[in-house]
Amino acid sequence: MQATEPQDPAGAADGPAAIPDRDPGTPAPGAGRVDAAVRRARVAVMAGFLIQGASFAALVTRLTGIQDRYGLGDGTLTLVVSLVPIIAGVGSVLAETLVHRYGSKRVLWTAQPIVCLTPVGVGLGTEVWQLAAILAVFGLSLGAVDASMNMQAVAIQAREGRSVVNGFYAAWSVGGMLGAGIAVLSDHKDVALIVMYAITGAITAPAAVLAGRHYLPKSAVPAPAASTDGKPGVPWRVLLPLCAVMTFIYLGDSAVSTWGSVYADKVQHADANKALPYLLYMITQLVGRSLGDLGVRRWGALPVVRAGAVTAAAGFAVVVAAPEQVTALVGFTVLGVGLCTLVPLTFAAGAVTSPQDPDAAIARLNLFNYAGFLIGTPLVGAVGDLAGFRAAMAVPLVLVLAILPLASAFAPQGEARHEGLRKNTSDR
């Protein structure tokens, strides 16, 4: 017989509870009755998001140092780094299986310290094959953490009966800015990779272990309920619109994170502060995510998603048309406001549209996070090489607008689906 963890004080499961209202962001009946265990879990998962953002940013912000240590050319570095999102997709698929067996708490609690400590190996290695092996471990654990972390966040939102999922991503943004700041400072002071990664790992790994004690536990190991069409599992046809939305969001995000500094250099001919586009984008993402839950609670998820897509497209339009750097920076600032809430709301919508197995829905949606990055980075780069980076920024503009006809996936769901989510939770 397989051992299970004791049920938490509220008797809730690892997966989301019902949200019997108009969309994933509006309050459910009894939303004010949140027990202490859920409050602790919310703080713990928020810490997990912050740790994840810091760990990831600390690694990728020192790519030039990694390139120098291993003697990599630009093409080889691109190839090696591209392995991370591909393998992270495998980690997300693996997480779906492991979560069904052990629960998202155990998966997240186990995988996140690996994400925190793996960069130490990057600082120790000297051969390209060693770097590839280390990044493969990092990618697997990264995918497992991304999937299980979002499962926890959406479960907590459902338990609270109101939109809180944007707050977790605000914590991720804070962590990302902290991690990037530490990496930039270390690079400026010529701190060795191993020293920086050892220090950050010594802080983040124990913090991840401590936070994991308070994640929402799995109270049972139920078989996935039948889907709305009577077939087991989550039907892809329900998720496909949200999968496309997730891809388009990360395609836009990768255009800014990967090519923003190149745009500043080649289009606006900025002599300094080439990192300003991404910095402003990150700051406005943090501000937008900090306020995003208030907007969802007031207007619902659907209007917020539509407004976000239009705002993001407007930001890209300003970037494309900007005659000089200041105007372009305004565009990147607007972009952060537009894209900031779309990812967390897509995960929340996936759970509601797939009440028979919300964890599986989140794991599958997470795959398209990596797909957007893998498609967007080379696509924007190729257009930039052929037609210039002003034209390249028009590509994400068009695709972000494509979110609008798909936004109905965030609309109020049928009562049967909400009932299925309630039943699945009560069975657990």
XYZ file of C-alpha atoms in Angstrom:
428
model
C 0.000 0.000 0.000
C 1.304 3.401 -0.926
C 1.735 5.823 1.957
C -0.010 9.162 1.725
C 0.581 12.392 3.540
C -1.843 13.434 6.256
C -4.635 15.716 5.166
C -4.174 19.373 5.958
C -6.488 21.123 8.430
C -8.895 22.259 5.733
C -9.123 18.764 4.303
C -8.184 19.982 0.858
C -6.307 18.316 -1.882
C -3.223 19.084 -3.842
C -5.236 20.193 -6.860
C -7.461 23.240 -7.119
C -10.806 23.466 -5.431
C -13.929 24.746 -7.144
C -14.305 28.283 -8.330
C -18.037 28.344 -9.037
C -18.174 31.803 -10.486
C -17.679 33.589 -13.768
C -13.951 32.941 -14.352
C -10.787 31.805 -12.537
C -10.239 35.191 -10.927
C -13.492 36.099 -9.211
C -14.389 35.209 -5.629
C -16.105 31.980 -4.721
C -18.681 31.595 -1.944
C -16.980 31.558 1.441
C -13.852 33.163 0.031
C -13.115 34.890 3.316
C -12.789 31.633 5.249
C -9.127 30.847 4.569
C -7.432 28.641 7.144
C -3.933 29.111 8.544
C -2.483 26.245 6.488
C -3.489 27.927 3.234
C -2.062 31.248 4.375
C 1.236 29.575 5.251
C 1.242 27.767 1.920
C 0.683 31.029 0.075
C 3.705 32.645 1.746
C 5.814 29.512 1.169
C 4.927 29.225 -2.523
C 5.558 32.931 -2.973
C 9.026 32.321 -1.523
C 9.432 29.435 -3.974
C 8.626 31.712 -6.915
C 11.112 34.312 -5.664
C 13.831 31.654 -5.270
C 13.126 30.307 -8.756
C 13.349 33.749 -10.326
C 16.627 34.505 -8.546
C 18.217 31.129 -9.400
C 17.309 31.316 -13.073
C 18.402 34.943 -13.485
C 21.700 34.355 -11.685
C 22.521 31.621 -14.186
C 21.493 33.241 -17.465
C 22.757 36.729 -16.635
C 26.332 35.426 -16.522
C 26.261 33.627 -19.847
C 29.258 35.591 -21.079
C 31.265 34.371 -18.079
C 30.191 30.809 -18.825
C 31.157 31.301 -22.460
C 34.646 32.462 -21.456
C 35.153 29.662 -18.934
C 34.332 26.910 -21.414
C 35.802 28.630 -24.482
C 32.556 28.536 -26.438
C 31.823 30.303 -29.696
C 28.511 32.121 -30.087
C 26.980 29.253 -32.075
C 28.052 26.595 -29.592
C 26.806 28.664 -26.667
C 23.422 29.109 -28.368
C 23.192 25.373 -29.023
C 24.099 24.406 -25.469
C 21.756 26.956 -23.895
C 18.923 25.875 -26.231
C 19.113 22.453 -24.629
C 17.743 23.894 -21.376
C 14.155 24.683 -22.514
C 14.009 21.455 -24.545
C 14.998 19.329 -21.560
C 12.804 21.477 -19.295
C 9.881 20.358 -21.455
C 10.817 16.763 -20.654
C 10.943 17.720 -16.975
C 7.443 19.184 -17.210
C 6.099 15.960 -18.761
C 7.841 13.937 -16.057
C 6.358 16.208 -13.394
C 2.840 15.402 -14.607
C 3.461 11.709 -13.918
C 5.223 12.256 -10.595
C 2.579 14.667 -9.316
C -0.161 12.111 -9.908
C 1.776 9.665 -7.761
C 3.332 11.856 -5.069
C 1.657 15.270 -5.262
C 3.029 18.637 -6.351
C 4.344 19.372 -2.853
C 6.861 16.530 -2.942
C 7.879 17.185 -6.540
C 8.482 20.892 -5.906
C 10.148 20.294 -2.548
C 12.567 17.815 -4.152
C 13.303 19.565 -7.454
C 13.786 23.168 -6.378
C 16.964 22.665 -4.295
C 18.443 20.949 -7.373
C 17.723 24.083 -9.438
C 19.426 26.160 -6.740
C 22.560 23.999 -6.500
C 23.114 22.867 -10.098
C 24.779 26.158 -11.162
C 27.605 25.339 -8.732
C 28.541 22.565 -11.150
C 28.647 25.113 -13.962
C 31.299 27.007 -12.007
C 33.309 23.825 -11.344
C 33.321 22.291 -14.843
C 35.876 22.912 -17.563
C 34.728 20.759 -20.508
C 31.789 21.362 -22.848
C 30.347 17.891 -22.199
C 30.366 18.655 -18.476
C 28.468 21.899 -19.091
C 25.932 20.078 -21.259
C 25.396 17.393 -18.601
C 24.999 19.960 -15.828
C 22.546 22.025 -17.869
C 20.580 18.849 -18.662
C 20.091 18.255 -14.925
C 19.223 21.920 -14.500
C 16.678 21.727 -17.331
C 14.949 18.618 -15.971
C 14.616 20.106 -12.506
C 13.613 23.496 -13.944
C 10.711 21.951 -15.856
C 9.564 20.002 -12.802
C 9.705 23.119 -10.627
C 7.919 25.356 -13.138
C 5.069 22.851 -13.479
C 4.635 21.916 -9.804
C 5.081 25.514 -8.632
C 2.205 26.659 -10.833
C 0.087 23.729 -9.637
C 0.588 24.926 -6.074
C -0.166 28.547 -6.981
C -3.412 27.714 -8.791
C -4.452 25.341 -5.987
C -3.965 28.109 -3.428
C -5.957 30.537 -5.561
C -8.819 28.049 -5.733
C -8.688 27.462 -1.980
C -8.810 31.200 -1.301
C -11.629 31.703 -3.804
C -10.169 34.896 -5.259
C -7.447 35.885 -7.689
C -4.010 35.686 -6.020
C -1.943 33.992 -8.726
C -0.475 37.235 -10.106
C 1.128 37.882 -6.733
C 3.229 34.741 -7.092
C 4.585 36.007 -10.400
C 5.320 39.384 -8.812
C 7.524 37.472 -6.362
C 9.213 35.756 -9.334
C 9.939 39.184 -10.850
C 11.474 40.373 -7.574
C 13.651 37.262 -7.471
C 14.664 37.729 -11.095
C 15.751 41.304 -10.461
C 17.693 40.280 -7.357
C 19.402 37.386 -9.140
C 20.287 39.538 -12.132
C 21.592 42.292 -9.856
C 23.841 39.857 -7.993
C 25.132 38.430 -11.277
C 25.840 41.868 -12.782
C 27.624 43.017 -9.628
C 29.668 39.795 -9.495
C 30.628 40.199 -13.118
C 31.632 43.819 -12.547
C 33.800 42.814 -9.558
C 35.256 39.811 -11.440
C 33.868 37.352 -8.892
C 34.499 33.792 -10.073
C 31.485 31.806 -11.249
C 32.005 29.109 -8.633
C 32.123 31.669 -5.828
C 28.956 33.451 -6.936
C 26.983 30.255 -7.538
C 28.188 28.717 -4.269
C 27.028 31.767 -2.325
C 23.642 31.999 -4.055
C 23.107 28.231 -3.729
C 23.986 28.334 -0.030
C 21.212 30.896 0.450
C 18.497 29.687 -1.918
C 18.680 25.888 -1.437
C 18.097 25.914 2.369
C 15.386 28.553 1.870
C 13.667 26.260 -0.655
C 13.814 23.335 1.774
C 12.323 25.428 4.579
C 9.570 26.822 2.354
C 8.667 23.337 1.146
C 7.501 22.309 4.619
C 4.441 24.537 4.193
C 3.359 23.743 0.626
C -0.152 22.361 0.179
C 0.061 18.601 0.795
C -1.487 15.796 -1.186
C -4.165 14.183 0.939
C -4.746 11.170 -1.299
C -3.766 9.656 -4.628
C -7.013 9.523 -6.611
C -7.355 8.245 -10.131
C -7.994 11.101 -12.567
C -11.695 11.666 -13.061
C -13.330 11.171 -16.434
C -13.286 14.198 -18.684
C -16.391 15.988 -19.855
C -16.578 13.795 -22.967
C -16.345 10.578 -20.936
C -12.735 9.859 -21.836
C -9.969 9.658 -19.224
C -7.471 12.440 -18.832
C -7.415 16.006 -20.124
C -8.604 16.405 -23.740
C -6.124 18.428 -25.769
C -8.931 20.138 -27.703
C -9.900 21.975 -24.501
C -6.349 23.139 -23.861
C -5.211 24.018 -27.384
C -6.436 27.661 -27.370
C -4.640 28.255 -24.073
C -1.540 26.466 -25.388
C -1.474 28.882 -28.328
C -1.904 31.850 -25.981
C 1.005 30.644 -23.814
C 3.209 30.254 -26.903
C 2.425 33.769 -28.150
C 3.061 35.293 -24.710
C 6.503 33.740 -24.391
C 7.326 34.559 -27.996
C 6.754 38.206 -27.103
C 8.671 37.849 -23.852
C 11.658 36.235 -25.583
C 11.719 39.063 -28.146
C 12.319 41.525 -25.311
C 14.609 39.424 -23.097
C 16.812 38.118 -25.918
C 16.737 40.900 -28.505
C 15.875 44.072 -26.559
C 19.516 45.049 -26.065
C 20.309 44.204 -29.709
C 17.425 46.443 -30.829
C 18.787 49.264 -28.647
C 22.210 48.849 -30.239
C 21.387 48.287 -33.909
C 18.201 50.340 -34.303
C 18.507 53.137 -31.756
C 22.336 53.169 -31.737
C 22.439 53.463 -27.968
C 26.009 54.054 -26.761
C 25.226 52.926 -23.227
C 22.408 51.472 -21.162
C 21.621 48.825 -23.759
C 20.032 46.775 -20.991
C 17.473 49.541 -20.294
C 14.706 48.015 -22.481
C 14.703 44.766 -20.510
C 15.144 46.530 -17.167
C 12.109 48.761 -17.765
C 10.164 45.763 -19.023
C 10.970 43.857 -15.810
C 10.054 46.784 -13.563
C 6.675 47.333 -15.187
C 6.004 43.581 -15.133
C 6.591 43.638 -11.381
C 4.266 46.624 -10.900
C 1.587 45.125 -13.150
C 1.699 41.741 -11.428
C 1.526 43.379 -8.010
C -1.726 45.080 -9.061
C -3.039 42.420 -11.452
C -5.080 40.454 -8.927
C -7.001 43.589 -7.987
C -7.967 44.049 -11.627
C -9.076 40.434 -11.992
C -11.157 40.609 -8.826
C -12.862 43.781 -10.075
C -13.419 42.983 -13.759
C -12.728 39.264 -14.205
C -10.007 37.424 -16.102
C -11.411 37.819 -19.621
C -11.363 41.666 -19.781
C -7.899 41.716 -18.182
C -6.547 39.274 -20.789
C -8.027 41.258 -23.676
C -6.708 44.533 -22.289
C -3.285 42.948 -21.752
C -3.073 41.692 -25.347
C -4.075 45.082 -26.778
C -1.652 46.916 -24.473
C 1.216 44.562 -25.385
C 0.505 45.030 -29.095
C 0.494 48.794 -28.590
C 3.856 48.538 -26.845
C 5.360 46.577 -29.728
C 3.872 49.095 -32.182
C 5.615 51.951 -30.368
C 8.889 49.999 -30.416
C 8.560 49.329 -34.159
C 7.767 52.958 -35.013
C 9.992 54.707 -32.432
C 12.144 57.410 -34.054
C 14.566 57.557 -31.115
C 15.539 55.719 -27.937
C 13.293 57.480 -25.424
C 10.162 56.633 -27.406
C 11.343 53.039 -27.790
C 11.824 52.803 -24.019
C 8.229 53.971 -23.555
C 7.193 51.084 -25.807
C 9.126 48.518 -23.744
C 7.565 49.962 -20.591
C 4.062 49.566 -22.034
C 4.968 46.031 -23.106
C 5.678 45.019 -19.524
C 2.250 46.246 -18.447
C 0.553 44.327 -21.260
C 2.203 40.942 -20.864
C 2.565 40.841 -17.084
C -0.703 39.113 -16.108
C -1.209 36.834 -19.108
C 0.918 33.866 -18.011
C -0.560 33.399 -14.514
C -4.099 33.856 -15.838
C -3.465 31.239 -18.547
C -2.412 28.667 -15.953
C -5.454 29.521 -13.811
C -7.782 29.161 -16.810
C -6.213 25.808 -17.697
C -7.089 24.428 -14.264
C -10.703 25.589 -14.504
C -11.231 24.300 -18.042
C -9.852 20.864 -17.048
C -11.431 20.109 -13.650
C -10.996 16.354 -14.152
C -7.198 16.752 -13.834
C -6.056 20.362 -13.314
C -2.483 19.363 -12.495
C -2.097 17.617 -15.860
C -3.502 20.684 -17.611
C -0.945 22.938 -15.929
C 1.953 20.586 -16.745
C 0.914 20.528 -20.407
C 0.453 24.291 -20.618
C 3.917 24.673 -19.146
C 5.366 22.942 -22.232
C 4.268 25.875 -24.372
C 6.221 28.272 -22.174
C 9.362 26.620 -23.569
C 7.897 26.311 -27.070
C 7.355 30.076 -27.209
C 10.952 30.713 -26.229
C 12.361 28.152 -28.669
C 10.285 29.513 -31.543
C 10.495 33.198 -30.680
C 14.230 33.590 -30.146
C 15.389 32.232 -33.546
C 12.348 33.629 -35.408
C 12.887 37.215 -34.274
C 16.624 36.828 -34.805
C 16.166 35.523 -38.353
C 13.794 38.359 -39.302
C 16.217 40.817 -37.715
C 19.076 39.521 -39.849
C 16.987 39.672 -43.030
C 14.972 42.865 -42.575
C 16.366 44.608 -39.496
C 15.302 44.507 -35.871
C 12.660 47.185 -36.255
C 10.798 44.825 -38.590
C 11.608 41.887 -36.333
C 9.659 43.475 -33.468
C 6.568 43.476 -35.700
C 6.472 39.668 -35.536
C 5.507 39.461 -31.838
C 3.161 42.429 -32.393
C 1.052 40.366 -34.811
C 1.169 37.213 -32.695
C 0.216 39.015 -29.482
C -2.849 40.359 -31.300
C -3.695 36.741 -32.182
C -4.473 36.255 -28.479
C -7.665 38.311 -28.905
C -9.685 35.731 -30.892
C -8.438 33.043 -28.473
C -9.441 35.005 -25.378
C -12.812 33.260 -25.182
C -10.896 30.426 -23.487
C -10.789 32.723 -20.444
C -14.551 33.334 -20.545
C -16.954 31.959 -17.927
C -16.860 28.194 -18.025
C -19.901 25.917 -18.079
C -21.414 24.893 -14.773
C -20.661 21.259 -15.551
C -16.942 21.960 -15.587
C -17.121 23.788 -12.280
C -19.109 20.897 -10.863
C -16.481 18.481 -12.146
C -13.767 20.482 -10.388
C -15.780 20.464 -7.172
C -16.315 16.700 -7.429
C -12.661 16.016 -8.166
C -11.631 18.041 -5.103
C -14.130 16.386 -2.808
C -13.000 12.948 -3.981
C -9.458 13.797 -2.945
